[in-house]
Coordinates of C-alpha atoms in Angstrom, one line a residue:
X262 CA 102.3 90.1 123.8
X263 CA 102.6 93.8 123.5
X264 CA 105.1 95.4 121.3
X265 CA 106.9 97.0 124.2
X266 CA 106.8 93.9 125.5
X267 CA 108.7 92.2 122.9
X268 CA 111.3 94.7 122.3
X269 CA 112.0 94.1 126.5
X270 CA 111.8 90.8 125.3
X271 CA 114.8 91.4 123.1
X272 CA 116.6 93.4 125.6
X273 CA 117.1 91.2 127.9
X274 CA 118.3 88.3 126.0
X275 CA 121.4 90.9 125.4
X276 CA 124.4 89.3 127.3
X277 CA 126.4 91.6 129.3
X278 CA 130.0 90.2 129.9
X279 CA 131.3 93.3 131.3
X280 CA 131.1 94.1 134.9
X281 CA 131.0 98.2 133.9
X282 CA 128.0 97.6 131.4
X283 CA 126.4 95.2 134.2
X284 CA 126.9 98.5 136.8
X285 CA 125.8 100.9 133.6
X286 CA 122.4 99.1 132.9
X287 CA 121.6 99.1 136.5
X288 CA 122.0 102.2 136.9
X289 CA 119.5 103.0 134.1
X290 CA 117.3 100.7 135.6
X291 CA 117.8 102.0 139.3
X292 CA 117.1 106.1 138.1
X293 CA 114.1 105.0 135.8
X294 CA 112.6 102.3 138.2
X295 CA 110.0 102.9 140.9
X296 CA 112.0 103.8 143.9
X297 CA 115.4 104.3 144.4
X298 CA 116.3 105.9 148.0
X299 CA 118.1 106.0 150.8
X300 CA 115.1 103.8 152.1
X301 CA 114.5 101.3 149.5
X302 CA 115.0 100.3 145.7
X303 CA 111.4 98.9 144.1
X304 CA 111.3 97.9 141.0
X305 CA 108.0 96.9 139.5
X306 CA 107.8 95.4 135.7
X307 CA 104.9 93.1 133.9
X308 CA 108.0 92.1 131.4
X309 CA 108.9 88.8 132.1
X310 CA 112.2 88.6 130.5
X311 CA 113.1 91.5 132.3
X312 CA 111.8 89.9 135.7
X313 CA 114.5 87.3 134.7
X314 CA 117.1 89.6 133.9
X315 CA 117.3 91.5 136.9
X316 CA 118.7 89.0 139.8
X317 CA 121.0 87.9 137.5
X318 CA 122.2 91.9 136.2
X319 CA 122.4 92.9 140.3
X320 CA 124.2 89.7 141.0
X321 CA 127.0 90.5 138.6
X322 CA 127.3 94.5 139.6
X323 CA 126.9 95.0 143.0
X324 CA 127.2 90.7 144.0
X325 CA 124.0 91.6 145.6
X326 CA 120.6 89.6 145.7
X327 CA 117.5 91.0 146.3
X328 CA 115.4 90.7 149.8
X329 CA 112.5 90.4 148.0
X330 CA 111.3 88.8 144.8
X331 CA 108.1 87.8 143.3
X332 CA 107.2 84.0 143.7
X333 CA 107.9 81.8 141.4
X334 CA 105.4 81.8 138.0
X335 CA 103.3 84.2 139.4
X336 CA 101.4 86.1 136.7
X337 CA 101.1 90.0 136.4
X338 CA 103.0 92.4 137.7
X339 CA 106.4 91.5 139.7
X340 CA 108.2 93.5 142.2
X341 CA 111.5 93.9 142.8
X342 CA 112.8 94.8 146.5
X343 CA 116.1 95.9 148.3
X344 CA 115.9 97.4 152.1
X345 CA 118.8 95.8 153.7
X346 CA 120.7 99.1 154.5
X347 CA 124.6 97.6 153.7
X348 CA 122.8 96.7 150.5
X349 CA 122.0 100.2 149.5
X350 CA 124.9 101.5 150.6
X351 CA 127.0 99.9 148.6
X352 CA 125.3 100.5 145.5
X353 CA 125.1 104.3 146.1
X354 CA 128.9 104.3 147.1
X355 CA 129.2 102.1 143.5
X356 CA 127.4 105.6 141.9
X357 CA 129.5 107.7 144.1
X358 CA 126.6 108.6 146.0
X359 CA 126.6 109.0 149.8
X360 CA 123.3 107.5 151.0
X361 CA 123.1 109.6 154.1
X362 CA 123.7 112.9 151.8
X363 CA 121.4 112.1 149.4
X364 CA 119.0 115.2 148.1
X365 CA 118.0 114.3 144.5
X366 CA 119.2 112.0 141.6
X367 CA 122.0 112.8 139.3
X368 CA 124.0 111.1 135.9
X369 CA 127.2 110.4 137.4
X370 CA 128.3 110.8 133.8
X371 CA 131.8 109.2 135.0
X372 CA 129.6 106.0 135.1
X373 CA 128.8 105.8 131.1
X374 CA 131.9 107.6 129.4
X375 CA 132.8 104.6 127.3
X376 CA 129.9 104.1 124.4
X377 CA 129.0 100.5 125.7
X378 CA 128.4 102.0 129.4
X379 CA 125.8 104.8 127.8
X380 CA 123.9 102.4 125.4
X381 CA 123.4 99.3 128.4
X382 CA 122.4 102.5 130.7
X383 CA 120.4 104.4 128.0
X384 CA 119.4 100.0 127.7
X385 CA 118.0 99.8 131.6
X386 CA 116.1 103.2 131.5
X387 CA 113.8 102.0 128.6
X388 CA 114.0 98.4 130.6
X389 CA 112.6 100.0 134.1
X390 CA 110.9 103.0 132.7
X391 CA 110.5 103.0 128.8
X392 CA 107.2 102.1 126.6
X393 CA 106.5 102.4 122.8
X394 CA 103.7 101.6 121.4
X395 CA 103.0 99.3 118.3
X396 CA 104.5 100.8 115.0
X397 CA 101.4 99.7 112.8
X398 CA 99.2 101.7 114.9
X399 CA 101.1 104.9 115.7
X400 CA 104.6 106.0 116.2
X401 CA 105.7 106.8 120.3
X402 CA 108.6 105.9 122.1
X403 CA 109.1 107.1 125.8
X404 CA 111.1 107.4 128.8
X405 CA 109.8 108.4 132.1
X406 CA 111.3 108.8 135.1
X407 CA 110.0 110.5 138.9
X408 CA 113.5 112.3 138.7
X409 CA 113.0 116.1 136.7
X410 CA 117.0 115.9 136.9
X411 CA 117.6 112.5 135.9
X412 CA 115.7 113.3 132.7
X413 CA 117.5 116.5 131.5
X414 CA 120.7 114.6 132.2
X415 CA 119.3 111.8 130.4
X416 CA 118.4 114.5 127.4
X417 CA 122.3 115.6 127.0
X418 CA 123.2 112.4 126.6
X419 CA 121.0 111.5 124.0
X420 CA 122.0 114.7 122.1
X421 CA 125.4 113.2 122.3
X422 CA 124.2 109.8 120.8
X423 CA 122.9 112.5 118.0
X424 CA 119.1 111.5 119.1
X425 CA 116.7 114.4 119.4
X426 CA 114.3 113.7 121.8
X427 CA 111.0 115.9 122.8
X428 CA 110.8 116.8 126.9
X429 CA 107.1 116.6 128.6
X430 CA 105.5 115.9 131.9
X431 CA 102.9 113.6 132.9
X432 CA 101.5 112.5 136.8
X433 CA 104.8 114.0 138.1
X434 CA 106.8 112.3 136.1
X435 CA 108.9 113.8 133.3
X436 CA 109.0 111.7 130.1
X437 CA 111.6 111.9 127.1
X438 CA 109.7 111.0 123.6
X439 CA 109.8 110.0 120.2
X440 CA 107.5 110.2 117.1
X441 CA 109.3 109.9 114.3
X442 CA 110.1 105.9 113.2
X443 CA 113.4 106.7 111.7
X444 CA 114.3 108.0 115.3
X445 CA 112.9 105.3 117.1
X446 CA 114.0 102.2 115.1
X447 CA 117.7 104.3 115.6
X448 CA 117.4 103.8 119.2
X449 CA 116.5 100.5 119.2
X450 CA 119.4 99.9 116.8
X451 CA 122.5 101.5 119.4
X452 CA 120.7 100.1 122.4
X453 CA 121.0 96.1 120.9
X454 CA 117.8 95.6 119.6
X455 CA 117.6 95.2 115.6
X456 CA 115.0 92.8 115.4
X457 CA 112.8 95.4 117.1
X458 CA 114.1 98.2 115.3
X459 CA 113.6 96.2 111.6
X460 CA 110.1 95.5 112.7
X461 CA 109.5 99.4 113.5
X462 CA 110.9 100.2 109.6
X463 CA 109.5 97.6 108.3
X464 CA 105.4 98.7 109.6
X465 CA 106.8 102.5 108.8
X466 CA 107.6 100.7 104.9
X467 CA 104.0 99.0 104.7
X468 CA 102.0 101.9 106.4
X469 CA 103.5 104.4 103.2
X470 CA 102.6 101.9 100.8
X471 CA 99.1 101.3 102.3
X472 CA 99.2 105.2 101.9
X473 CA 100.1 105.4 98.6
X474 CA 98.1 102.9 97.2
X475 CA 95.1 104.4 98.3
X476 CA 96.0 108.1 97.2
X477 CA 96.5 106.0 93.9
X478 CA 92.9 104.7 94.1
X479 CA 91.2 108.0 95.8
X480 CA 93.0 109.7 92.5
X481 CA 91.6 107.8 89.9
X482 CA 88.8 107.4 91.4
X483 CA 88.6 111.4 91.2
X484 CA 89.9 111.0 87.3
X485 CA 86.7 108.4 86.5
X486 CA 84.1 110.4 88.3
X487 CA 85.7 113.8 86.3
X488 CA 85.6 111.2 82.8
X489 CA 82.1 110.3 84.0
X490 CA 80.5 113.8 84.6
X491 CA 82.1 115.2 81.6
X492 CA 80.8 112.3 79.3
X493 CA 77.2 112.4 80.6
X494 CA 77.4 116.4 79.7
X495 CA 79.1 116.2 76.4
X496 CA 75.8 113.5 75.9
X497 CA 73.1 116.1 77.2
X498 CA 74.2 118.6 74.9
X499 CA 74.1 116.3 72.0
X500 CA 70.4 115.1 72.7
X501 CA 69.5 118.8 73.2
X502 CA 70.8 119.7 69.4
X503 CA 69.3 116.6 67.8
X504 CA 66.1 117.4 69.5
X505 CA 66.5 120.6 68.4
X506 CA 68.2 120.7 65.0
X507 CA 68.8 117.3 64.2
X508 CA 72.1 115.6 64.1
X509 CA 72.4 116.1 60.1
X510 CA 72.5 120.1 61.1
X511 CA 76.2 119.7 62.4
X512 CA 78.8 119.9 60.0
X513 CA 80.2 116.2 59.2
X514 CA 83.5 116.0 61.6
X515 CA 81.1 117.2 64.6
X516 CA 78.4 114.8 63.6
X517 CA 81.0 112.3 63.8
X518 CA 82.1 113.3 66.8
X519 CA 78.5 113.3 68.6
X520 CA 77.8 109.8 67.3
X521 CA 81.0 108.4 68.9
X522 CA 80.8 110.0 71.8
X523 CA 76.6 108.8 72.1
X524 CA 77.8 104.9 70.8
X525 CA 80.4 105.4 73.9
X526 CA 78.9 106.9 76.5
X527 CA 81.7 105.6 79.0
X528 CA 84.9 106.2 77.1
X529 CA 87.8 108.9 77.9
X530 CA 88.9 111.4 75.3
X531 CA 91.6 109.1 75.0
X532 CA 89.5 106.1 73.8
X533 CA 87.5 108.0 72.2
X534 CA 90.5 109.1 69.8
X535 CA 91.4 105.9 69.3
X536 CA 88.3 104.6 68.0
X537 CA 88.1 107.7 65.7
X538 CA 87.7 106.9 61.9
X539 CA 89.7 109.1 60.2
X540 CA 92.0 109.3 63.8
X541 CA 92.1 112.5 65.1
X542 CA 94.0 113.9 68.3
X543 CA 92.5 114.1 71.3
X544 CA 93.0 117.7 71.6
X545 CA 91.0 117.6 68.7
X546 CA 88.1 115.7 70.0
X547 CA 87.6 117.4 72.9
X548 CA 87.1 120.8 70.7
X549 CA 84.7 119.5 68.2
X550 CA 82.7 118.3 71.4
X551 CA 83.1 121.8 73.2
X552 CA 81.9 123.1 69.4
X553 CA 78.6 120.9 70.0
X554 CA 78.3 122.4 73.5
X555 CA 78.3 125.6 73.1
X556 CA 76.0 125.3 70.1
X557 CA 73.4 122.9 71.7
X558 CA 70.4 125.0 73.0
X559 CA 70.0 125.7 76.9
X560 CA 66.8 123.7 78.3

């Protein structure tokens, strides 16, 4: 099961005991769905929850049934149907819509003025026309809807529910989106879905540690290889002044120097100052070397 899949999942468990939240979350579902005209309403949905969740939400808003449902355990896609005309009507006169004088979908905003209303409606948009996609693979939440109108509504009232949502178009349809976890798992939260929204923080959680752990790793893994390169130099230049001059040329703290640094040829500066005999700084070390460097002769 999909992620989207699971937070519809979640959705529709939600119980709705009020008739005006029952009318609110249809009408979400009804403006995001496939078709909703003077003609016909079509819902399609592959969510099976939600498959179960809609005779039952229409049933206690409009005392409606459908004319047409999908057959029983079919698999795939199931679609939704209403074409009786006394039907429609009375769901449009529900919206305050005349369904002769209908031009073009809008928010009857008198519909969702109390904050339950807004979050089932805001609820049956994602239901019939939202998608977002795994957290532990990216971070996209969307809402898309055939009606331009519908969606800039649909914007204000996020604003209101202090979300800030980006605006896009895509095959005619104009889509309302999220990429930001912290905004998505906030949705999920004032919509009724936690356990959705925990499981987006939590993956945004584990993604930065993954992150962090291997910045960690690439960084000291940068720190050996710059240990590494400078040892195997510091080494070079010694060999080239024994060969040279002989080790017994240097004066006796460089010689000592040289000899630690060739009996550990893997060491830091750090280490290396530690296993000095008298102990001397690593500051100091790493001079006396730089001394044996610049006097070691050029091949």
């Amino acid at each position: 099961m999909s992620f989207s899949s699971q937070a519809k999942e979640e959705l529709s468990s939600l119980k709705t005991d009020k008739k005006c939240c029952a009318i609110a979350e249809c009408y979400g579902v009804l403006l995001y769905c496939n078709t909703f005209s003077a003609k016909e309403i079509r819902i399609i949905t592959a969510s099976d929850s939600f498959a179960e969740r809609l005779p039952k939400l229409f049933k206690k808003a409009f005392s409606v049934n459908f004319d047409k449902v999908p057959k029983e355990g079919c698999k795939g896609k199931k679609t939704f149907y209403i074409e009786d005309r006394e039907k429609l009507k009375s769901i449009f006169e529900c919206f305050g819509s005349d369904l002769d004088g209908i031009l073009s979908h809008h928010i009857n905003f008198g519909m969702i003025e109390n904050e339950c209303c807004r979050a089932s409606f805001v609820r049956g948009a994602f239901l019939a026309g939202g998608s977002v996609t795994d957290p532990e693979k990216s971070y996209h939440l969307e809402l898309a809807t055939a009606h331009h109108s519908v969606s800039r509504e649909m914007y204000s009232i996020l604003l209101d529910m202090e979300f800030s949502p980006k605006e896009t178009t895509r095959s005619g349809n104009s889509l309302l989106y999220f990429k930001k976890a912290d905004a998505i798992a906030d949705f999920f939260t004032s919509i009724g879905a936690p356990v959705t929204a925990m499981n987006v923080m939590t993956a945004k959680v584990d993604k930065e540690m993954r992150n962090t752990i291997t910045r960690q790793i690439n960084c000291d893994s940068a720190n050996t290889d710059k240990t590494v390169a400078a040892a195997q130099a510091q080494i070079e230049a010694i060999h080239r002044f024994a060969r040279a001059y002989g080790l017994d040329a240097l004066p006796e703290p460089l010689k000592d120097a040289a000899i630690l640094r060739i009996t550990n040829p893997e060491a830091s500066l750090s280490d290396l100052s530690m296993l000095s005999m008298p102990k001397v700084t690593k500051s100091c070390l790493s001079h006396r070397l730089k001394k044996i460097m610049s006097l070691a002769p050029e091949e």
